[in-house]
Short mmCIF file of C-alpha atoms and ligand atoms in Angstrom, two decimals:
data_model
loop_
_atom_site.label_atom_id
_atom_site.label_comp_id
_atom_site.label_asym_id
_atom_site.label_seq_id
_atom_site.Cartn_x
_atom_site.Cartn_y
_atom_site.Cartn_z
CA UNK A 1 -14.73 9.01 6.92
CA UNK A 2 -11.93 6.71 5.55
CA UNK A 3 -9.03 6.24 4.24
CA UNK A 4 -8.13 4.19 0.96
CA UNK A 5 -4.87 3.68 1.64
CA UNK A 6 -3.57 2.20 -1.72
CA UNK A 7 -5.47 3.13 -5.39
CA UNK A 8 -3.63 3.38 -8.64
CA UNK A 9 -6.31 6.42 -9.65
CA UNK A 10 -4.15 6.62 -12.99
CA UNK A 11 -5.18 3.05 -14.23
CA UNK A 12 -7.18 3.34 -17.56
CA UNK A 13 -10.23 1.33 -15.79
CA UNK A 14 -10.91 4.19 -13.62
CA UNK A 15 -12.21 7.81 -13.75
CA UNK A 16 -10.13 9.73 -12.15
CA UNK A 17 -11.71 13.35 -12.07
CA UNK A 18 -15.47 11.45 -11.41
CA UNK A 19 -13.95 9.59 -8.44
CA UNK A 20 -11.89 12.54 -6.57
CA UNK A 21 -14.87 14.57 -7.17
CA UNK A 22 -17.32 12.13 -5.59
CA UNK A 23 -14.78 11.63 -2.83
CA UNK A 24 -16.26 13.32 0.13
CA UNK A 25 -20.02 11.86 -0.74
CA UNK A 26 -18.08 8.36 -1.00
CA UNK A 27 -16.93 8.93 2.62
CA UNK A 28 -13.01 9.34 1.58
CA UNK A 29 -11.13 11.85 3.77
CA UNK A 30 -8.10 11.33 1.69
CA UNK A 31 -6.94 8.80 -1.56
CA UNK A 32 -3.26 7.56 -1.40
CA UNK A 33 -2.61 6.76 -5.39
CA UNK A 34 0.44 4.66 -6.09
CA UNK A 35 3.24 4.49 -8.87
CA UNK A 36 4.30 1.55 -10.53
CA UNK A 37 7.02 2.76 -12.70
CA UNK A 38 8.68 6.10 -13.15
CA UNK A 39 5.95 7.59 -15.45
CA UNK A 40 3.27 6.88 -13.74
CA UNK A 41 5.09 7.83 -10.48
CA UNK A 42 5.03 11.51 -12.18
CA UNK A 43 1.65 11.72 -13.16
CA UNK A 44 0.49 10.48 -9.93
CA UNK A 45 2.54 13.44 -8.10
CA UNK A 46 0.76 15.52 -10.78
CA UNK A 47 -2.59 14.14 -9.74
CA UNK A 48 -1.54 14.72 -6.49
CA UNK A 49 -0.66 18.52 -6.92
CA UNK A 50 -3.70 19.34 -8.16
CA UNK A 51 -5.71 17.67 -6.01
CA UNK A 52 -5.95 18.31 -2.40
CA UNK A 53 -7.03 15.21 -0.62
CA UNK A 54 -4.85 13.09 -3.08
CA UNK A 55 -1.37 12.24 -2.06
CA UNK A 56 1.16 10.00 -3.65
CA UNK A 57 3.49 7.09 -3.48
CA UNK A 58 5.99 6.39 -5.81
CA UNK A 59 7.94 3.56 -6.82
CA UNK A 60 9.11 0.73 -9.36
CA UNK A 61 6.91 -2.36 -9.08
CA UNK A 62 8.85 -5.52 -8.95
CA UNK A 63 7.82 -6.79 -12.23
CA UNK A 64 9.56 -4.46 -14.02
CA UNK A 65 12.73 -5.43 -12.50
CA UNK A 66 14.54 -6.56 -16.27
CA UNK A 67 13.54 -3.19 -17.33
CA UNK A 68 14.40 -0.71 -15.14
CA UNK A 69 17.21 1.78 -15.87
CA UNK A 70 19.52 4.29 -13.48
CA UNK A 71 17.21 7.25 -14.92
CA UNK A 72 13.90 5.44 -13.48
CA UNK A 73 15.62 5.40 -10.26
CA UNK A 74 16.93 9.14 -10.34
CA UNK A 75 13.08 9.73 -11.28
CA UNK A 76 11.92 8.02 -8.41
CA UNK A 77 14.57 9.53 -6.32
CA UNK A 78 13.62 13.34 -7.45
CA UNK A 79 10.08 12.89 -6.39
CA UNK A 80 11.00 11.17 -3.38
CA UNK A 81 11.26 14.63 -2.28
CA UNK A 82 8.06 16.44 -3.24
CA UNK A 83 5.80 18.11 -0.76
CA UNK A 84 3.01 15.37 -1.74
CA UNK A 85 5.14 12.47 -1.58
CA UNK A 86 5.00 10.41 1.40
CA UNK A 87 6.01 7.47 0.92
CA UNK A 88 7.77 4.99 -1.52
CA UNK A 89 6.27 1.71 -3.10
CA UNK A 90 4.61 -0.33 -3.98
CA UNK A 91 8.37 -2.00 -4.23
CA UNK A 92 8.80 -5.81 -3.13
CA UNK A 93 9.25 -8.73 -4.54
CA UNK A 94 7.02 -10.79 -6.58
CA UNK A 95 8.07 -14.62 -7.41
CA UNK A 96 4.82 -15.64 -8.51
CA UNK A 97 4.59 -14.70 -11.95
CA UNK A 98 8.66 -14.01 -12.32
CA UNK A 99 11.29 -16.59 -10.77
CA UNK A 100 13.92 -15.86 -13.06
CA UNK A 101 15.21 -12.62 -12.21
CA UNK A 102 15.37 -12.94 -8.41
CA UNK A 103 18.22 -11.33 -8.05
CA UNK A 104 17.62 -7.83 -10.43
CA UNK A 105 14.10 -8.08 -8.44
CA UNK A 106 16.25 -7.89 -5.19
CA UNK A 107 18.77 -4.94 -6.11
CA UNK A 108 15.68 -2.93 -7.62
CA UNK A 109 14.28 -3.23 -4.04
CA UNK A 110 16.92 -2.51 -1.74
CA UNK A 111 17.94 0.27 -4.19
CA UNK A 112 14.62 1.59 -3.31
CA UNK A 113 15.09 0.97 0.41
CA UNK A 114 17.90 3.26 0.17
CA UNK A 115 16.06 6.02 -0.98
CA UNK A 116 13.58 5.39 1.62
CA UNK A 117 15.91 5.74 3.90
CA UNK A 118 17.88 9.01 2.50
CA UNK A 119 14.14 10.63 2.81
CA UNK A 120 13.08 9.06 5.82
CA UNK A 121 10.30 7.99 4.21
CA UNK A 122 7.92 4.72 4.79
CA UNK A 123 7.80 1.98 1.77
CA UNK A 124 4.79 0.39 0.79
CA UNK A 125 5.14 -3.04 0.46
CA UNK A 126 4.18 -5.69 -2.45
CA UNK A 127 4.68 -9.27 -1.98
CA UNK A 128 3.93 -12.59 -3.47
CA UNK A 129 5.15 -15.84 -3.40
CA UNK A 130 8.18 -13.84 -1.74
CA UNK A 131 7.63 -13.98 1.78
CA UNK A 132 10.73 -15.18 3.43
CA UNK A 133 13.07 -12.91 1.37
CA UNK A 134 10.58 -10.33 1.88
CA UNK A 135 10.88 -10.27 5.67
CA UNK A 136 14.52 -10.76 5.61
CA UNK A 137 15.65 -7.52 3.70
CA UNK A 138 13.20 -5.73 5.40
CA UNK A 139 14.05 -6.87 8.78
CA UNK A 140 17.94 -6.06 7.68
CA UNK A 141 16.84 -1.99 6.44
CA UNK A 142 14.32 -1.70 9.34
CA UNK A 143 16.50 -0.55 11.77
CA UNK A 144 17.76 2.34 9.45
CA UNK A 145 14.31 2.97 7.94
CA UNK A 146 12.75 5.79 10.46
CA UNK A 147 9.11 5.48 9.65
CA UNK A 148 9.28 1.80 8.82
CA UNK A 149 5.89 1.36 6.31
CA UNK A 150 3.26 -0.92 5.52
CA UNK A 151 2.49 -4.15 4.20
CA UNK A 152 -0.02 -3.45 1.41
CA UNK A 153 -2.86 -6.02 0.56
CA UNK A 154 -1.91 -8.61 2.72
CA UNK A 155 -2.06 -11.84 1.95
CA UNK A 156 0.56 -14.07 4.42
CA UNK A 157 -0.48 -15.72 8.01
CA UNK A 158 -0.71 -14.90 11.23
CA UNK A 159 2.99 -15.94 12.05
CA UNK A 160 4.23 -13.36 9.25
CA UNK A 161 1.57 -10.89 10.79
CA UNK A 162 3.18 -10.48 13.87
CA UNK A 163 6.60 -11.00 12.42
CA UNK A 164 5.96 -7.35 10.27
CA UNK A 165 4.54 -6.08 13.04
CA UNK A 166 7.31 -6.94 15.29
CA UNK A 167 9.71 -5.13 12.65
CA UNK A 168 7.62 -2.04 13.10
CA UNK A 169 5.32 -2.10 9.68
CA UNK A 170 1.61 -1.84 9.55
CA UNK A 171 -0.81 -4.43 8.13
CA UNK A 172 -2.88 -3.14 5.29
CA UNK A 173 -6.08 -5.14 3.85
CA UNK A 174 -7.71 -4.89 0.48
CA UNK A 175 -10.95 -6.20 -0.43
CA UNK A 176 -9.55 -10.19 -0.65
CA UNK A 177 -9.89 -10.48 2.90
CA UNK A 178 -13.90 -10.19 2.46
CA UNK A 179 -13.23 -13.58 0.23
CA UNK A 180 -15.23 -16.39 1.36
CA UNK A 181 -11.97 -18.42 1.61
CA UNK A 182 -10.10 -15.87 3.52
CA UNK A 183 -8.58 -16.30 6.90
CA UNK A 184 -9.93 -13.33 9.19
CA UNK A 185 -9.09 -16.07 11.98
CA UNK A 186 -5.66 -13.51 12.90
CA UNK A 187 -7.58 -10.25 12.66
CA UNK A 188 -8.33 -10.02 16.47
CA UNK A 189 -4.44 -10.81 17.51
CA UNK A 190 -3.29 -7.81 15.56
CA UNK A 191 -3.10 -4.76 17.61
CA UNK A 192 -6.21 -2.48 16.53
CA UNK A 193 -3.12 0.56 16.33
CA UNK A 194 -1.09 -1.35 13.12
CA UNK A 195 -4.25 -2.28 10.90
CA UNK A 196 -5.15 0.07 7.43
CA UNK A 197 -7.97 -0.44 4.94
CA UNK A 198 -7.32 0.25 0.90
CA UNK A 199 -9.12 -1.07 -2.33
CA UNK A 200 -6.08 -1.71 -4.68
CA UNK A 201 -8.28 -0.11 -7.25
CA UNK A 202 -8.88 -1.18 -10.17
CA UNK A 203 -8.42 -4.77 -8.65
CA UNK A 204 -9.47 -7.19 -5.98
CA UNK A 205 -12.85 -5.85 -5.72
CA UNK A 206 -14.28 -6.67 -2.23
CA UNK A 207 -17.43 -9.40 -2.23
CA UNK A 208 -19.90 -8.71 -3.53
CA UNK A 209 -18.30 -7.12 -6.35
CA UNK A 210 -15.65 -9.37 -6.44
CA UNK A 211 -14.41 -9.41 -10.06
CA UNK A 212 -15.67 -6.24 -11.45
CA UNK A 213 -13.59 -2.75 -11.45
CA UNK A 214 -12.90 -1.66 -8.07
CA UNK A 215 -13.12 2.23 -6.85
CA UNK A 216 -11.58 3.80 -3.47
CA UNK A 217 -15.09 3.93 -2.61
CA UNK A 218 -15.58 0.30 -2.07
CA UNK A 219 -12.88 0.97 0.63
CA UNK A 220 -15.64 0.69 3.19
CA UNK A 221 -17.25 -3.12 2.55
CA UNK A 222 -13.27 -4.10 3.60
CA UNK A 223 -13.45 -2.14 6.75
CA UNK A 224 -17.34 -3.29 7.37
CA UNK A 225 -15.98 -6.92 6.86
CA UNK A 226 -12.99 -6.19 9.03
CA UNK A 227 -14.89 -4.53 11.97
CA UNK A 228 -17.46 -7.36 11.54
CA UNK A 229 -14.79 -9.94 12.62
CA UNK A 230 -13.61 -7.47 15.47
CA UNK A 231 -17.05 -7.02 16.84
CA UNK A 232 -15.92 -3.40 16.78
CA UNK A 233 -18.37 -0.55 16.26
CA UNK A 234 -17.71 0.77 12.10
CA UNK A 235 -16.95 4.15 12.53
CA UNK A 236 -14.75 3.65 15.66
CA UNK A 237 -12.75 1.03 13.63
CA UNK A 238 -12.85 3.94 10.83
CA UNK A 239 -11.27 6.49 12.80
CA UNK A 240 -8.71 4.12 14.16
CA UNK A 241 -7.60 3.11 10.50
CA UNK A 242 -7.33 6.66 9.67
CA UNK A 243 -5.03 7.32 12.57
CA UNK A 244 -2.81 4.66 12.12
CA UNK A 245 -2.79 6.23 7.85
CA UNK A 246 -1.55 9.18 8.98
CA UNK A 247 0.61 8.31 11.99
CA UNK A 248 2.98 5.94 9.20
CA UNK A 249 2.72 8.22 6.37
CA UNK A 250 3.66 11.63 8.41
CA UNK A 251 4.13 13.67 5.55
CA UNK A 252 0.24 13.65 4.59
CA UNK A 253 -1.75 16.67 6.23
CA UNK A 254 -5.22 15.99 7.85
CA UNK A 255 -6.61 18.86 5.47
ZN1 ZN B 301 -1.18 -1.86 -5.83
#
């Protein structure tokens, strides 16, 4: 059984009901759906009350930084405490598609970190084109953030590998590492206790469905590709990936 580790089940490409009832035939213990701005952040905690095996991450995506008002944070902030929330993201910074508002990009994430912190809970991690800044606020909140997080659908090298890793976050792959043009070259330095699998559904389908909807399901042909490159039996590198899910985000239950 896995773990997809980072869905947005709420996006209009996917069906929602079909998928969480297929989950345990699709080999998905659990489905972690995230928020992206303060009403889907609710409905996702909604999804996630009414479904068992779903829990939820909320947060306000970097893109939305002009945007964003004090009542999205208070939002995000209020659900921060709910039973089914464990963690908060996917928050970052994103300089690939917006370079002009650096700095409201910046507050809207360490604002964030602080309610991570307040909640001692782990952040999920988006970023692009950001890297240096990235590291540096996080490396500044680390110390103060208790369960640290993860660094979803990575993307950086090996030196910013082990430099996330040395803060205390987990590395988290979606289905671009399968790419043809991916470096896997890293994968073996990273210890086998910091690595988690996701799909990023609806996007970055793994190959060979690269370019079509994804689904949590396709979760696997990442961690197939992944053990592949660690010469590591699949299910053992399975159960690993679900251990490390549920050692950083404590407040999910195994059942
Ligand atoms: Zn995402």
């Amino acid at each position: 059984m896995l773990i997809d580790s980072h869905a947005h089940l709420l996006n209009e490409e996917l069906n929602s009901p079909q998928l969480i009832r297929d989950m345990k035939k699709d080999g998905l213990e659990k489905i972690i759906t995230i928020g992206t701005d303060a009403k889907n952040s609710q409905a996702s905690v909604l999804l996630a009350k009414n479904n068992k095996d779903i829990y939820a991450i909320v947060g306000l995506y970097p893109e939305y930084a002009d945007d964003i008002t004090e009542e999205d944070l208070k939002t995000i902030e209020r659900l921060a405490a709910e039973d089914k929330v464990i963690g908060i993201g996917e928050i970052g910074l994103d300089y690939h598609v917006f370079q002009n508002n650096k700095e409201k990009q910046i507050k809207l994430f360490k604002d964030q970190l602080e309610i991570a912190v307040k909640y001692d809970l782990p952040v999920c991690i988006h970023t692009r084109s950001a890297v240096q800044d990235t590291y540096e606020i996080l490396k500044e909140y680390a110390p103060r953030l208790k369960n640290k997080g993860v660094m979803h659908c990575f993307s950086e090298n090996r030196e910013y590998a082990q430099k996330f890793i040395e803060l205390g976050f987990y590395i988290s792959f979606s289905g671009n590492i399968t790419f043809k043009k991916s470096d896997r070259s890293f994968l073996k330095e990273l210890p086998l206790d910091k690595i988690l699998v996701e799909t990023d559904s609806p996007h970055l389908s793994p190959e060979p469905y690269r370019g079509q909807v994804n689904f949590p399901a396709n979760v696997r042909l990442t961690a197939q590709k992944i053990a592949d490159e660690l010469e590591m039996d699949f299910e053992s590198f399975c159960n690993q990936t679900v251990e490390n899910t549920y050692r950083v985000y404590k407040k999910m239950k195994r059942d």
